[in-house]
């Protein structure tokens, strides 16, 4: 039997891994600048955590989670998203006691059993950001500014920010009633799933992909007409702060997000060229989630960036880790010299590779080319006897002889960290 990776689970191979690392490093740089700290939470959690946070009636919990019984008979889920786990950790370790404002980010894999397609994998990766303890609308605008800054830093500046307000329990209740009444009038045109969904959570109908249902939804009442005064004020303030920050946005009154815990602000960042799966990032406020999971009454807001989708819209060129050196050594003595020098240079953070097989100069130059070496140091037996080596600059296409005793300093000066 041929062994292959599981469908929907992908290997990330070099040189693509360098692009992943660049995305992660940029995220750390921006987020640490805004006062975020990294949190690492487990991949496995009790299934109950997601049912209680994301919501029983959502597609994720109903159909998409990897849930299984472990050897003790406990019901375990591979996390389908990070917010629930981060909130669980925030409560469990009483992070609110140390600081009323906590800003956290994490980067890692999530798991959903969906139909694999372009930009959608069963193991996918997210950059996840959460802010606890701020109810002021300024933070809503700021987290959206962070997403947009990040996207333009990594080269995805052309994305569009869409925002909506999902209200609070106070205004959502009459809205759900209004929506239910409307849907009930069109019951015969709704698919079976939607008829079942609307009894427990009519908002879910907005997520239905059946064309007949989508047609009806375009006529449905909108949450914006039901917002209570505090929710409407909050939404207006968020828009005002986005303008202060010069972040372009569009209000999308039909965006409801597929999770139950959102309140007030919800947003998505969409990119052209991704088709139906066009959201690169999404998030929102969750003012009651901490309390719903057994913690104190502390507001929160966060977002996740989908790394696979982001990579789809970025130019497909590997990230260069900087100049490198290849040492082409000819003969036993020079090979020993090359091994020692390469070790010393790598310790000095100069990327250096050598040949191990004692191949011809031509073959070694081909290796150097494949490695993308900026410089090649050639040490032959004659050169070694004369105390010399040849340093060839592959980009400038010129070479010079350098005395062996000063070769280490000479290379570090040209290629070490901090050199031009
Ligand atoms: Zn409200
Ligand atoms: Zn439907």
mmCIF file of C-alpha atoms and ligand atoms in Angstrom:
data_model
loop_
_atom_site.group_PDB
_atom_site.id
_atom_site.type_symbol
_atom_site.label_atom_id
_atom_site.label_comp_id
_atom_site.label_asym_id
_atom_site.label_seq_id
_atom_site.Cartn_x
_atom_site.Cartn_y
_atom_site.Cartn_z
ATOM 1 C CA UNK A 1 0.000 0.000 0.000
ATOM 2 C CA UNK A 2 1.247 3.436 -0.910
ATOM 3 C CA UNK A 3 1.493 5.797 2.063
ATOM 4 C CA UNK A 4 0.213 9.279 1.403
ATOM 5 C CA UNK A 5 -0.868 12.292 3.474
ATOM 6 C CA UNK A 6 -4.560 12.338 4.455
ATOM 7 C CA UNK A 7 -6.896 14.188 2.070
ATOM 8 C CA UNK A 8 -7.110 17.858 3.048
ATOM 9 C CA UNK A 9 -3.841 17.674 4.996
ATOM 10 C CA UNK A 10 -0.891 19.156 3.142
ATOM 11 C CA UNK A 11 2.841 18.984 3.493
ATOM 12 C CA UNK A 12 4.415 22.403 3.391
ATOM 13 C CA UNK A 13 7.679 21.936 1.544
ATOM 14 C CA UNK A 14 10.736 24.091 1.038
ATOM 15 C CA UNK A 15 11.050 26.667 -0.419
ATOM 16 C CA UNK A 16 7.371 27.463 0.435
ATOM 17 C CA UNK A 17 8.219 27.169 4.134
ATOM 18 C CA UNK A 18 10.265 30.366 3.831
ATOM 19 C CA UNK A 19 7.119 32.244 2.768
ATOM 20 C CA UNK A 20 5.248 30.828 5.776
ATOM 21 C CA UNK A 21 7.996 31.939 8.094
ATOM 22 C CA UNK A 22 8.012 35.406 6.617
ATOM 23 C CA UNK A 23 4.258 35.721 7.247
ATOM 24 C CA UNK A 24 4.727 34.562 10.827
ATOM 25 C CA UNK A 25 7.674 36.847 11.493
ATOM 26 C CA UNK A 26 5.824 39.884 10.103
ATOM 27 C CA UNK A 27 2.844 39.067 12.341
ATOM 28 C CA UNK A 28 5.050 38.852 15.439
ATOM 29 C CA UNK A 29 6.769 42.131 14.552
ATOM 30 C CA UNK A 30 3.526 44.095 14.041
ATOM 31 C CA UNK A 31 1.660 42.565 16.975
ATOM 32 C CA UNK A 32 4.497 42.959 19.467
ATOM 33 C CA UNK A 33 4.660 46.588 18.354
ATOM 34 C CA UNK A 34 1.012 46.995 19.426
ATOM 35 C CA UNK A 35 1.698 45.395 22.834
ATOM 36 C CA UNK A 36 0.527 41.834 22.107
ATOM 37 C CA UNK A 37 2.149 38.781 23.701
ATOM 38 C CA UNK A 38 2.219 35.279 22.277
ATOM 39 C CA UNK A 39 0.114 32.506 23.801
ATOM 40 C CA UNK A 40 0.347 28.829 22.793
ATOM 41 C CA UNK A 41 -2.715 26.732 23.539
ATOM 42 C CA UNK A 42 -3.217 22.979 22.986
ATOM 43 C CA UNK A 43 -4.592 21.541 19.769
ATOM 44 C CA UNK A 44 -6.955 19.210 21.654
ATOM 45 C CA UNK A 45 -9.735 20.488 23.904
ATOM 46 C CA UNK A 46 -12.873 19.010 25.404
ATOM 47 C CA UNK A 47 -15.595 18.975 22.730
ATOM 48 C CA UNK A 48 -17.923 20.828 25.070
ATOM 49 C CA UNK A 49 -15.773 23.990 24.885
ATOM 50 C CA UNK A 50 -16.641 24.507 21.217
ATOM 51 C CA UNK A 51 -20.311 23.592 21.562
ATOM 52 C CA UNK A 52 -20.612 26.220 24.311
ATOM 53 C CA UNK A 53 -18.632 28.963 22.527
ATOM 54 C CA UNK A 54 -19.124 28.606 18.772
ATOM 55 C CA UNK A 55 -22.718 27.403 19.229
ATOM 56 C CA UNK A 56 -24.494 24.056 18.802
ATOM 57 C CA UNK A 57 -26.404 25.198 15.742
ATOM 58 C CA UNK A 58 -23.410 26.262 13.678
ATOM 59 C CA UNK A 59 -22.009 24.396 10.685
ATOM 60 C CA UNK A 60 -18.657 24.092 12.451
ATOM 61 C CA UNK A 61 -20.033 22.289 15.498
ATOM 62 C CA UNK A 62 -22.732 20.371 13.635
ATOM 63 C CA UNK A 63 -20.714 19.014 10.736
ATOM 64 C CA UNK A 64 -17.090 20.033 10.643
ATOM 65 C CA UNK A 65 -15.309 19.210 13.884
ATOM 66 C CA UNK A 66 -12.835 16.385 14.346
ATOM 67 C CA UNK A 67 -14.322 14.968 17.527
ATOM 68 C CA UNK A 68 -13.468 11.578 18.937
ATOM 69 C CA UNK A 69 -13.398 9.577 22.122
ATOM 70 C CA UNK A 70 -9.922 9.176 23.547
ATOM 71 C CA UNK A 71 -8.680 6.094 25.421
ATOM 72 C CA UNK A 72 -10.311 7.298 28.647
ATOM 73 C CA UNK A 73 -13.663 7.729 26.944
ATOM 74 C CA UNK A 74 -13.458 11.555 27.080
ATOM 75 C CA UNK A 75 -14.992 13.461 24.189
ATOM 76 C CA UNK A 76 -12.120 15.378 22.562
ATOM 77 C CA UNK A 77 -12.066 17.863 19.672
ATOM 78 C CA UNK A 78 -9.176 19.045 17.509
ATOM 79 C CA UNK A 79 -9.626 22.805 17.689
ATOM 80 C CA UNK A 80 -11.558 24.205 14.708
ATOM 81 C CA UNK A 81 -10.562 27.784 15.675
ATOM 82 C CA UNK A 82 -8.434 29.418 18.356
ATOM 83 C CA UNK A 83 -10.632 31.938 20.157
ATOM 84 C CA UNK A 84 -12.453 29.395 22.327
ATOM 85 C CA UNK A 85 -9.168 27.867 23.519
ATOM 86 C CA UNK A 86 -7.595 31.255 24.217
ATOM 87 C CA UNK A 87 -10.671 32.351 26.196
ATOM 88 C CA UNK A 88 -10.582 29.062 28.116
ATOM 89 C CA UNK A 89 -6.901 29.652 28.975
ATOM 90 C CA UNK A 90 -7.585 33.295 29.870
ATOM 91 C CA UNK A 91 -10.232 32.196 32.384
ATOM 92 C CA UNK A 92 -8.372 29.136 33.682
ATOM 93 C CA UNK A 93 -5.204 31.104 34.485
ATOM 94 C CA UNK A 94 -7.099 34.221 35.642
ATOM 95 C CA UNK A 95 -5.074 36.418 33.292
ATOM 96 C CA UNK A 96 -7.559 39.232 34.012
ATOM 97 C CA UNK A 97 -6.336 39.380 37.626
ATOM 98 C CA UNK A 98 -2.831 40.461 36.600
ATOM 99 C CA UNK A 99 -3.918 43.124 34.098
ATOM 100 C CA UNK A 100 -7.373 44.477 33.177
ATOM 101 C CA UNK A 101 -6.261 44.638 29.539
ATOM 102 C CA UNK A 102 -4.761 41.508 27.963
ATOM 103 C CA UNK A 103 -3.626 41.363 24.325
ATOM 104 C CA UNK A 104 -2.716 37.927 22.992
ATOM 105 C CA UNK A 105 -1.813 36.360 19.680
ATOM 106 C CA UNK A 106 -1.143 32.816 18.575
ATOM 107 C CA UNK A 107 -0.162 31.125 15.345
ATOM 108 C CA UNK A 108 -0.936 27.521 14.534
ATOM 109 C CA UNK A 109 -3.012 24.818 12.868
ATOM 110 C CA UNK A 110 -6.822 24.422 13.066
ATOM 111 C CA UNK A 111 -8.897 21.449 11.902
ATOM 112 C CA UNK A 112 -12.246 21.267 10.130
ATOM 113 C CA UNK A 113 -13.687 18.364 8.198
ATOM 114 C CA UNK A 114 -14.881 20.336 5.177
ATOM 115 C CA UNK A 115 -14.784 19.459 1.512
ATOM 116 C CA UNK A 116 -11.186 20.291 0.486
ATOM 117 C CA UNK A 117 -10.897 22.910 -2.259
ATOM 118 C CA UNK A 118 -8.703 25.800 -3.322
ATOM 119 C CA UNK A 119 -7.635 27.719 -0.228
ATOM 120 C CA UNK A 120 -9.555 25.393 2.054
ATOM 121 C CA UNK A 121 -7.782 22.534 3.806
ATOM 122 C CA UNK A 122 -8.817 20.268 6.648
ATOM 123 C CA UNK A 123 -5.699 21.262 8.518
ATOM 124 C CA UNK A 124 -5.309 24.982 7.967
ATOM 125 C CA UNK A 125 -3.316 27.663 9.722
ATOM 126 C CA UNK A 126 -4.291 30.908 11.338
ATOM 127 C CA UNK A 127 -2.751 33.930 12.930
ATOM 128 C CA UNK A 128 -5.105 34.598 15.796
ATOM 129 C CA UNK A 129 -5.415 37.826 17.771
ATOM 130 C CA UNK A 130 -7.498 38.543 20.900
ATOM 131 C CA UNK A 131 -7.925 41.628 23.096
ATOM 132 C CA UNK A 132 -9.629 41.315 26.480
ATOM 133 C CA UNK A 133 -10.929 44.051 28.762
ATOM 134 C CA UNK A 134 -11.637 46.963 26.405
ATOM 135 C CA UNK A 135 -15.239 47.868 25.587
ATOM 136 C CA UNK A 136 -14.335 51.190 23.965
ATOM 137 C CA UNK A 137 -15.009 51.334 20.228
ATOM 138 C CA UNK A 138 -11.489 52.664 19.587
ATOM 139 C CA UNK A 139 -10.073 49.143 19.969
ATOM 140 C CA UNK A 140 -12.500 47.807 17.331
ATOM 141 C CA UNK A 141 -11.073 50.255 14.822
ATOM 142 C CA UNK A 142 -7.528 49.613 15.981
ATOM 143 C CA UNK A 143 -7.663 45.826 15.545
ATOM 144 C CA UNK A 144 -9.023 46.344 12.016
ATOM 145 C CA UNK A 145 -6.169 48.763 11.346
ATOM 146 C CA UNK A 146 -3.728 46.092 12.548
ATOM 147 C CA UNK A 147 -5.157 43.552 10.078
ATOM 148 C CA UNK A 148 -4.974 45.983 7.187
ATOM 149 C CA UNK A 149 -1.425 47.092 8.137
ATOM 150 C CA UNK A 150 -0.313 43.503 8.342
ATOM 151 C CA UNK A 151 -1.810 42.629 4.968
ATOM 152 C CA UNK A 152 -0.119 45.543 3.257
ATOM 153 C CA UNK A 153 3.202 44.774 4.992
ATOM 154 C CA UNK A 154 3.232 41.241 3.552
ATOM 155 C CA UNK A 155 2.168 42.433 0.104
ATOM 156 C CA UNK A 156 -1.626 41.948 0.141
ATOM 157 C CA UNK A 157 -2.520 45.631 0.176
ATOM 158 C CA UNK A 158 -5.426 45.336 -2.262
ATOM 159 C CA UNK A 159 -7.867 43.674 0.174
ATOM 160 C CA UNK A 160 -11.185 45.185 1.158
ATOM 161 C CA UNK A 161 -12.497 45.588 4.705
ATOM 162 C CA UNK A 162 -16.212 44.882 5.238
ATOM 163 C CA UNK A 163 -17.884 45.643 8.532
ATOM 164 C CA UNK A 164 -21.252 45.131 10.183
ATOM 165 C CA UNK A 165 -22.795 45.267 13.620
ATOM 166 C CA UNK A 166 -24.461 42.129 14.927
ATOM 167 C CA UNK A 167 -25.990 43.938 17.898
ATOM 168 C CA UNK A 168 -26.241 42.654 21.435
ATOM 169 C CA UNK A 169 -28.628 40.089 22.974
ATOM 170 C CA UNK A 170 -31.029 42.961 23.703
ATOM 171 C CA UNK A 171 -31.449 43.986 20.070
ATOM 172 C CA UNK A 172 -30.815 40.583 18.536
ATOM 173 C CA UNK A 173 -33.850 39.003 20.178
ATOM 174 C CA UNK A 174 -36.431 41.209 18.433
ATOM 175 C CA UNK A 175 -34.377 40.925 15.239
ATOM 176 C CA UNK A 176 -34.458 37.127 15.388
ATOM 177 C CA UNK A 177 -38.228 37.304 15.863
ATOM 178 C CA UNK A 178 -38.586 39.638 12.887
ATOM 179 C CA UNK A 179 -36.363 37.407 10.793
ATOM 180 C CA UNK A 180 -38.255 34.288 11.859
ATOM 181 C CA UNK A 181 -41.575 35.863 10.879
ATOM 182 C CA UNK A 182 -40.146 36.786 7.481
ATOM 183 C CA UNK A 183 -38.664 33.313 6.893
ATOM 184 C CA UNK A 184 -41.881 31.670 8.006
ATOM 185 C CA UNK A 185 -43.684 33.501 5.206
ATOM 186 C CA UNK A 186 -41.269 31.931 2.687
ATOM 187 C CA UNK A 187 -41.071 28.529 4.328
ATOM 188 C CA UNK A 188 -41.876 26.567 1.174
ATOM 189 C CA UNK A 189 -38.941 28.130 -0.697
ATOM 190 C CA UNK A 190 -36.357 27.312 1.981
ATOM 191 C CA UNK A 191 -34.181 24.230 1.923
ATOM 192 C CA UNK A 192 -34.652 21.540 4.548
ATOM 193 C CA UNK A 193 -31.514 22.595 6.446
ATOM 194 C CA UNK A 194 -32.720 26.185 6.725
ATOM 195 C CA UNK A 195 -36.179 25.135 7.920
ATOM 196 C CA UNK A 196 -34.517 23.219 10.719
ATOM 197 C CA UNK A 197 -31.954 25.987 11.421
ATOM 198 C CA UNK A 198 -34.525 28.755 11.650
ATOM 199 C CA UNK A 199 -36.236 27.138 14.631
ATOM 200 C CA UNK A 200 -33.085 27.277 16.777
ATOM 201 C CA UNK A 201 -31.170 30.155 15.190
ATOM 202 C CA UNK A 202 -32.672 31.926 12.164
ATOM 203 C CA UNK A 203 -29.416 33.900 11.625
ATOM 204 C CA UNK A 204 -27.844 30.699 10.315
ATOM 205 C CA UNK A 205 -29.987 30.978 7.200
ATOM 206 C CA UNK A 206 -27.606 33.758 6.051
ATOM 207 C CA UNK A 207 -24.830 31.173 5.794
ATOM 208 C CA UNK A 208 -26.843 28.872 3.485
ATOM 209 C CA UNK A 209 -25.271 28.364 0.072
ATOM 210 C CA UNK A 210 -28.416 26.988 -1.629
ATOM 211 C CA UNK A 211 -29.329 29.499 -4.417
ATOM 212 C CA UNK A 212 -33.061 29.464 -3.564
ATOM 213 C CA UNK A 213 -32.323 30.375 0.049
ATOM 214 C CA UNK A 214 -29.839 33.086 -0.955
ATOM 215 C CA UNK A 215 -32.494 34.684 -3.119
ATOM 216 C CA UNK A 216 -34.893 34.938 -0.190
ATOM 217 C CA UNK A 217 -32.179 36.230 2.114
ATOM 218 C CA UNK A 218 -31.633 39.293 -0.086
ATOM 219 C CA UNK A 219 -35.154 40.390 0.902
ATOM 220 C CA UNK A 220 -34.799 39.549 4.597
ATOM 221 C CA UNK A 221 -34.883 42.215 7.317
ATOM 222 C CA UNK A 222 -31.461 43.502 8.391
ATOM 223 C CA UNK A 223 -29.978 43.665 11.869
ATOM 224 C CA UNK A 224 -29.066 47.325 11.255
ATOM 225 C CA UNK A 225 -32.778 48.225 11.446
ATOM 226 C CA UNK A 226 -33.027 46.608 14.875
ATOM 227 C CA UNK A 227 -29.893 47.919 16.640
ATOM 228 C CA UNK A 228 -30.588 49.315 20.127
ATOM 229 C CA UNK A 229 -29.268 52.858 20.772
ATOM 230 C CA UNK A 230 -26.015 51.768 22.527
ATOM 231 C CA UNK A 231 -25.227 49.283 19.712
ATOM 232 C CA UNK A 232 -25.994 51.868 17.024
ATOM 233 C CA UNK A 233 -23.790 54.434 18.805
ATOM 234 C CA UNK A 234 -20.974 51.934 19.131
ATOM 235 C CA UNK A 235 -21.145 51.094 15.436
ATOM 236 C CA UNK A 236 -21.166 54.763 14.431
ATOM 237 C CA UNK A 237 -18.155 55.392 16.688
ATOM 238 C CA UNK A 238 -16.227 52.466 15.180
ATOM 239 C CA UNK A 239 -16.812 53.893 11.702
ATOM 240 C CA UNK A 240 -15.638 57.307 12.907
ATOM 241 C CA UNK A 241 -12.407 55.869 14.322
ATOM 242 C CA UNK A 242 -11.772 53.923 11.115
ATOM 243 C CA UNK A 243 -11.970 57.254 9.310
ATOM 244 C CA UNK A 244 -9.540 58.773 11.859
ATOM 245 C CA UNK A 245 -7.125 55.932 11.089
ATOM 246 C CA UNK A 246 -7.735 56.399 7.336
ATOM 247 C CA UNK A 247 -8.805 52.771 6.937
ATOM 248 C CA UNK A 248 -11.142 52.299 3.970
ATOM 249 C CA UNK A 249 -14.166 50.071 4.662
ATOM 250 C CA UNK A 250 -17.558 49.109 3.359
ATOM 251 C CA UNK A 251 -20.644 48.300 5.453
ATOM 252 C CA UNK A 252 -21.991 44.858 4.535
ATOM 253 C CA UNK A 253 -25.349 44.540 6.324
ATOM 254 C CA UNK A 254 -25.719 40.861 5.381
ATOM 255 C CA UNK A 255 -22.488 39.649 6.949
ATOM 256 C CA UNK A 256 -23.393 37.666 10.072
ATOM 257 C CA UNK A 257 -20.303 35.435 10.521
ATOM 258 C CA UNK A 258 -20.651 31.716 11.167
ATOM 259 C CA UNK A 259 -20.161 31.824 14.935
ATOM 260 C CA UNK A 260 -22.683 32.543 17.655
ATOM 261 C CA UNK A 261 -20.459 34.410 20.085
ATOM 262 C CA UNK A 262 -20.038 37.665 18.169
ATOM 263 C CA UNK A 263 -21.677 40.845 19.457
ATOM 264 C CA UNK A 264 -21.658 44.348 17.980
ATOM 265 C CA UNK A 265 -18.725 44.722 15.557
ATOM 266 C CA UNK A 266 -18.048 41.967 13.022
ATOM 267 C CA UNK A 267 -15.682 42.269 10.086
ATOM 268 C CA UNK A 268 -14.199 40.417 7.162
ATOM 269 C CA UNK A 269 -11.319 41.231 4.873
ATOM 270 C CA UNK A 270 -11.977 39.994 1.374
ATOM 271 C CA UNK A 271 -9.679 39.624 -1.608
ATOM 272 C CA UNK A 272 -10.464 39.360 -5.281
ATOM 273 C CA UNK A 273 -9.363 36.140 -6.960
ATOM 274 C CA UNK A 274 -10.295 33.835 -4.101
ATOM 275 C CA UNK A 275 -13.787 33.025 -5.421
ATOM 276 C CA UNK A 276 -16.431 32.038 -2.898
ATOM 277 C CA UNK A 277 -13.791 31.540 -0.222
ATOM 278 C CA UNK A 278 -12.775 35.147 -0.463
ATOM 279 C CA UNK A 279 -12.271 36.061 3.204
ATOM 280 C CA UNK A 280 -8.582 36.321 4.088
ATOM 281 C CA UNK A 281 -9.254 37.521 7.618
ATOM 282 C CA UNK A 282 -12.322 37.792 9.814
ATOM 283 C CA UNK A 283 -13.185 38.717 13.342
ATOM 284 C CA UNK A 284 -15.381 40.607 15.711
ATOM 285 C CA UNK A 285 -16.317 41.558 19.202
ATOM 286 C CA UNK A 286 -17.449 38.938 21.731
ATOM 287 C CA UNK A 287 -18.530 40.825 24.834
ATOM 288 C CA UNK A 288 -20.306 37.889 26.521
ATOM 289 C CA UNK A 289 -18.089 34.935 25.624
ATOM 290 C CA UNK A 290 -15.794 35.121 28.673
ATOM 291 C CA UNK A 291 -18.806 35.114 31.001
ATOM 292 C CA UNK A 292 -20.554 32.389 28.974
ATOM 293 C CA UNK A 293 -17.538 30.121 29.472
ATOM 294 C CA UNK A 294 -17.560 30.659 33.234
ATOM 295 C CA UNK A 295 -15.281 33.704 33.565
ATOM 296 C CA UNK A 296 -16.003 37.229 34.769
ATOM 297 C CA UNK A 297 -17.998 39.701 32.683
ATOM 298 C CA UNK A 298 -15.115 40.940 30.503
ATOM 299 C CA UNK A 299 -15.486 42.104 26.886
ATOM 300 C CA UNK A 300 -13.286 40.804 24.085
ATOM 301 C CA UNK A 301 -12.540 41.332 20.431
ATOM 302 C CA UNK A 302 -10.351 39.396 18.019
ATOM 303 C CA UNK A 303 -9.677 38.161 14.537
ATOM 304 C CA UNK A 304 -8.030 35.379 12.610
ATOM 305 C CA UNK A 305 -6.032 35.544 9.398
ATOM 306 C CA UNK A 306 -6.146 32.453 7.184
ATOM 307 C CA UNK A 307 -2.591 31.755 6.108
ATOM 308 C CA UNK A 308 -3.357 29.396 3.191
ATOM 309 C CA UNK A 309 -5.740 31.932 1.677
ATOM 310 C CA UNK A 310 -3.294 34.761 2.251
ATOM 311 C CA UNK A 311 -0.574 32.808 0.447
ATOM 312 C CA UNK A 312 -2.936 32.277 -2.497
ATOM 313 C CA UNK A 313 -3.183 36.016 -3.101
ATOM 314 C CA UNK A 314 0.509 36.782 -2.577
ATOM 315 C CA UNK A 315 3.021 36.595 -5.417
ATOM 316 C CA UNK A 316 4.526 33.098 -5.545
ATOM 317 C CA UNK A 317 8.155 33.919 -4.932
ATOM 318 C CA UNK A 318 10.215 32.403 -2.150
ATOM 319 C CA UNK A 319 11.470 34.682 0.541
ATOM 320 C CA UNK A 320 15.239 35.085 0.350
ATOM 321 C CA UNK A 321 16.969 34.398 3.659
ATOM 322 C CA UNK A 322 19.926 36.587 2.643
ATOM 323 C CA UNK A 323 23.229 36.060 0.848
ATOM 324 C CA UNK A 324 25.046 32.787 1.170
ATOM 325 C CA UNK A 325 28.424 31.266 0.503
ATOM 326 C CA UNK A 326 29.358 27.980 -1.109
ATOM 327 C CA UNK A 327 32.823 26.593 -0.483
ATOM 328 C CA UNK A 328 34.107 24.548 -3.392
ATOM 329 C CA UNK A 329 37.033 22.490 -2.135
ATOM 330 C CA UNK A 330 39.176 20.262 -4.320
ATOM 331 C CA UNK A 331 41.177 17.525 -2.620
ATOM 332 C CA UNK A 332 41.461 16.045 0.854
ATOM 333 C CA UNK A 333 43.331 18.957 2.514
ATOM 334 C CA UNK A 334 41.094 21.713 1.117
ATOM 335 C CA UNK A 335 37.956 19.696 2.066
ATOM 336 C CA UNK A 336 39.097 19.609 5.693
ATOM 337 C CA UNK A 337 39.807 23.365 5.504
ATOM 338 C CA UNK A 338 36.292 23.905 4.044
ATOM 339 C CA UNK A 339 34.574 21.855 6.745
ATOM 340 C CA UNK A 340 36.239 23.852 9.550
ATOM 341 C CA UNK A 341 35.659 27.208 7.878
ATOM 342 C CA UNK A 342 32.002 26.431 7.120
ATOM 343 C CA UNK A 343 31.359 25.504 10.743
ATOM 344 C CA UNK A 344 32.999 28.707 11.965
ATOM 345 C CA UNK A 345 31.071 30.840 9.442
ATOM 346 C CA UNK A 346 27.721 29.254 10.270
ATOM 347 C CA UNK A 347 28.361 30.024 13.945
ATOM 348 C CA UNK A 348 28.940 33.645 12.848
ATOM 349 C CA UNK A 349 25.501 33.521 11.076
ATOM 350 C CA UNK A 350 26.920 33.398 7.578
ATOM 351 C CA UNK A 351 24.901 30.859 5.566
ATOM 352 C CA UNK A 352 27.512 28.484 4.245
ATOM 353 C CA UNK A 353 27.353 25.174 2.377
ATOM 354 C CA UNK A 354 30.047 22.799 1.307
ATOM 355 C CA UNK A 355 30.358 19.747 -0.930
ATOM 356 C CA UNK A 356 30.873 16.363 0.728
ATOM 357 C CA UNK A 357 31.509 14.072 -2.215
ATOM 358 C CA UNK A 358 34.792 15.434 -3.556
ATOM 359 C CA UNK A 359 33.230 16.227 -6.929
ATOM 360 C CA UNK A 360 34.739 18.201 -9.798
ATOM 361 C CA UNK A 361 34.827 21.998 -9.690
ATOM 362 C CA UNK A 362 32.169 22.071 -12.418
ATOM 363 C CA UNK A 363 29.815 19.870 -10.375
ATOM 364 C CA UNK A 364 30.425 21.924 -7.251
ATOM 365 C CA UNK A 365 29.714 25.171 -9.126
ATOM 366 C CA UNK A 366 26.379 23.648 -10.198
ATOM 367 C CA UNK A 367 25.577 22.922 -6.506
ATOM 368 C CA UNK A 368 26.486 26.522 -5.641
ATOM 369 C CA UNK A 369 24.137 27.757 -8.337
ATOM 370 C CA UNK A 370 21.305 25.541 -7.116
ATOM 371 C CA UNK A 371 21.894 26.806 -3.586
ATOM 372 C CA UNK A 372 21.611 30.373 -4.914
ATOM 373 C CA UNK A 373 25.006 31.266 -3.478
ATOM 374 C CA UNK A 374 26.039 34.896 -3.798
ATOM 375 C CA UNK A 375 29.715 33.996 -3.281
ATOM 376 C CA UNK A 376 31.757 30.898 -3.995
ATOM 377 C CA UNK A 377 35.046 30.331 -2.226
ATOM 378 C CA UNK A 378 37.326 28.048 -4.230
ATOM 379 C CA UNK A 379 40.105 26.212 -2.399
ATOM 380 C CA UNK A 380 42.311 23.888 -4.458
ATOM 381 C CA UNK A 381 45.401 22.012 -3.326
ATOM 382 C CA UNK A 382 47.695 24.470 -5.144
ATOM 383 C CA UNK A 383 45.899 27.446 -3.603
ATOM 384 C CA UNK A 384 46.061 25.883 -0.157
ATOM 385 C CA UNK A 385 49.826 25.337 -0.499
ATOM 386 C CA UNK A 386 50.227 28.980 -1.542
ATOM 387 C CA UNK A 387 48.058 30.096 1.420
ATOM 388 C CA UNK A 388 45.413 31.549 -0.907
ATOM 389 C CA UNK A 389 41.789 31.016 -1.869
ATOM 390 C CA UNK A 390 39.678 32.477 -4.632
ATOM 391 C CA UNK A 391 36.494 34.334 -3.699
ATOM 392 C CA UNK A 392 34.110 34.650 -6.615
ATOM 393 C CA UNK A 393 31.213 37.121 -6.508
ATOM 394 C CA UNK A 394 28.497 35.394 -8.560
ATOM 395 C CA UNK A 395 26.369 38.500 -8.937
ATOM 396 C CA UNK A 396 29.128 40.932 -9.945
ATOM 397 C CA UNK A 397 30.875 38.131 -11.889
ATOM 398 C CA UNK A 398 34.353 38.925 -10.602
ATOM 399 C CA UNK A 399 36.850 37.159 -8.403
ATOM 400 C CA UNK A 400 39.882 37.908 -6.258
ATOM 401 C CA UNK A 401 42.545 36.032 -4.331
ATOM 402 C CA UNK A 402 42.399 36.285 -0.560
ATOM 403 C CA UNK A 403 45.049 35.032 1.879
ATOM 404 C CA UNK A 404 43.738 31.998 3.798
ATOM 405 C CA UNK A 405 44.546 33.352 7.313
ATOM 406 C CA UNK A 406 42.281 36.391 6.811
ATOM 407 C CA UNK A 407 39.521 34.580 4.908
ATOM 408 C CA UNK A 408 37.125 34.240 7.859
ATOM 409 C CA UNK A 409 37.235 37.953 8.767
ATOM 410 C CA UNK A 410 37.017 38.915 5.097
ATOM 411 C CA UNK A 411 33.834 36.848 4.511
ATOM 412 C CA UNK A 412 32.151 37.940 7.741
ATOM 413 C CA UNK A 413 32.879 41.564 6.803
ATOM 414 C CA UNK A 414 31.171 41.087 3.433
ATOM 415 C CA UNK A 415 28.315 38.782 4.423
ATOM 416 C CA UNK A 416 27.798 38.754 8.195
ATOM 417 C CA UNK A 417 24.771 40.196 9.978
ATOM 418 C CA UNK A 418 24.796 43.944 9.785
ATOM 419 C CA UNK A 419 26.984 44.045 6.691
ATOM 420 C CA UNK A 420 25.528 46.020 3.768
HETATM 421 ZN ZN1 LIG B 1 -27.935 46.179 21.190
HETATM 422 ZN ZN1 LIG B 2 -30.986 26.872 2.883
#
